[in-house]
């Protein structure tokens, strides 16, 4: 219970940093980097958790590459990775343009 609350606070801080991007490109860049790194925690569940894949229930379609419901839920983090890359690129571009 405590870990979930701490993790929720961390994610809210990251969201605030990302939302600060128009005001401070440095904060936006920091938020983008953190937003890029955090999904790797949940994406690692695809490797470490057997329940992420369809269990053998007598059908020929199970295991890799067939994701269970829990495995498909984890894939949403790939969209978070893509969004974080866009935020990092936008912040870095703006910071480089400011230097010129």
Tab-separated table of C-alpha atoms in Angstrom:
chain	number	residue	atom	x	y	z
A	1	UNK	CA	0.000	0.000	0.000
A	2	UNK	CA	2.770	2.418	0.933
A	3	UNK	CA	4.742	1.725	-2.272
A	4	UNK	CA	1.690	2.485	-4.406
A	5	UNK	CA	1.187	5.827	-2.693
A	6	UNK	CA	4.849	6.777	-3.095
A	7	UNK	CA	4.773	5.698	-6.748
A	8	UNK	CA	1.633	7.773	-7.333
A	9	UNK	CA	3.345	10.844	-5.861
A	10	UNK	CA	6.403	10.238	-8.071
A	11	UNK	CA	4.187	10.019	-11.155
A	12	UNK	CA	2.375	13.230	-10.191
A	13	UNK	CA	5.718	15.016	-9.826
A	14	UNK	CA	6.777	13.755	-13.259
A	15	UNK	CA	3.465	14.935	-14.716
A	16	UNK	CA	3.982	18.382	-13.163
A	17	UNK	CA	7.468	18.563	-14.688
A	18	UNK	CA	6.113	17.604	-18.102
A	19	UNK	CA	3.332	20.183	-17.805
A	20	UNK	CA	5.942	22.811	-16.903
A	21	UNK	CA	7.520	22.383	-20.353
A	22	UNK	CA	6.033	25.596	-21.857
A	23	UNK	CA	7.235	27.625	-18.860
A	24	UNK	CA	10.676	26.070	-18.315
A	25	UNK	CA	12.283	23.907	-20.979
A	26	UNK	CA	14.746	22.536	-18.423
A	27	UNK	CA	11.916	21.267	-16.213
A	28	UNK	CA	10.163	19.880	-19.287
A	29	UNK	CA	13.328	18.087	-20.348
A	30	UNK	CA	13.749	16.616	-16.857
A	31	UNK	CA	10.113	15.495	-16.873
A	32	UNK	CA	10.534	13.989	-20.334
A	33	UNK	CA	13.589	12.003	-19.263
A	34	UNK	CA	11.826	10.734	-16.137
A	35	UNK	CA	8.676	9.956	-18.123
A	36	UNK	CA	10.858	8.000	-20.557
A	37	UNK	CA	12.523	5.956	-17.804
A	38	UNK	CA	9.504	5.042	-15.655
A	39	UNK	CA	7.658	2.831	-18.184
A	40	UNK	CA	10.621	0.470	-18.244
A	41	UNK	CA	9.583	-0.645	-14.751
A	42	UNK	CA	6.208	-1.890	-15.963
A	43	UNK	CA	7.494	-3.073	-19.350
A	44	UNK	CA	9.907	-5.313	-17.451
A	45	UNK	CA	6.824	-7.203	-16.239
A	46	UNK	CA	6.509	-8.647	-19.756
A	47	UNK	CA	9.780	-10.453	-19.148
A	48	UNK	CA	9.528	-11.278	-15.452
A	49	UNK	CA	5.835	-12.141	-15.054
A	50	UNK	CA	4.529	-15.371	-16.569
A	51	UNK	CA	0.923	-14.125	-16.243
A	52	UNK	CA	1.627	-11.527	-18.953
A	53	UNK	CA	1.402	-14.286	-21.562
A	54	UNK	CA	-1.528	-16.556	-22.420
A	55	UNK	CA	-1.348	-19.737	-20.345
A	56	UNK	CA	-1.481	-23.165	-21.986
A	57	UNK	CA	-5.158	-24.104	-21.785
A	58	UNK	CA	-5.176	-26.847	-24.394
A	59	UNK	CA	-5.104	-24.467	-27.339
A	60	UNK	CA	-2.210	-24.172	-29.777
A	61	UNK	CA	-2.007	-20.413	-29.212
A	62	UNK	CA	-0.257	-19.678	-25.918
A	63	UNK	CA	2.962	-18.182	-24.593
A	64	UNK	CA	4.989	-15.746	-26.654
A	65	UNK	CA	3.754	-13.736	-28.654
A	66	UNK	CA	0.198	-14.106	-27.295
A	67	UNK	CA	-0.397	-11.529	-24.567
A	68	UNK	CA	-2.974	-12.022	-21.838
A	69	UNK	CA	-5.184	-9.191	-20.632
A	70	UNK	CA	-2.540	-8.153	-18.099
A	71	UNK	CA	0.129	-8.204	-20.796
A	72	UNK	CA	-1.928	-6.027	-23.113
A	73	UNK	CA	-2.479	-3.557	-20.289
A	74	UNK	CA	1.289	-3.151	-19.924
A	75	UNK	CA	1.658	-2.251	-23.609
A	76	UNK	CA	0.076	1.148	-22.982
A	77	UNK	CA	3.474	2.164	-21.668
A	78	UNK	CA	4.874	2.119	-25.198
A	79	UNK	CA	2.681	5.156	-25.881
A	80	UNK	CA	4.113	6.839	-22.806
A	81	UNK	CA	7.603	6.179	-24.161
A	82	UNK	CA	6.693	7.761	-27.494
A	83	UNK	CA	5.192	10.821	-25.812
A	84	UNK	CA	8.236	11.205	-23.582
A	85	UNK	CA	10.540	11.123	-26.615
A	86	UNK	CA	8.492	13.898	-28.211
A	87	UNK	CA	8.680	16.016	-25.050
A	88	UNK	CA	12.431	15.465	-24.729
A	89	UNK	CA	12.996	16.367	-28.387
A	90	UNK	CA	10.853	19.506	-28.156
A	91	UNK	CA	12.544	20.677	-24.966
A	92	UNK	CA	16.035	19.966	-26.283
A	93	UNK	CA	15.287	21.757	-29.568
A	94	UNK	CA	13.991	24.816	-27.731
A	95	UNK	CA	16.996	24.872	-25.407
A	96	UNK	CA	19.392	24.647	-28.351
A	97	UNK	CA	17.585	27.460	-30.163
A	98	UNK	CA	17.834	29.644	-27.041
A	99	UNK	CA	21.619	29.210	-27.018
A	100	UNK	CA	21.993	30.568	-30.550
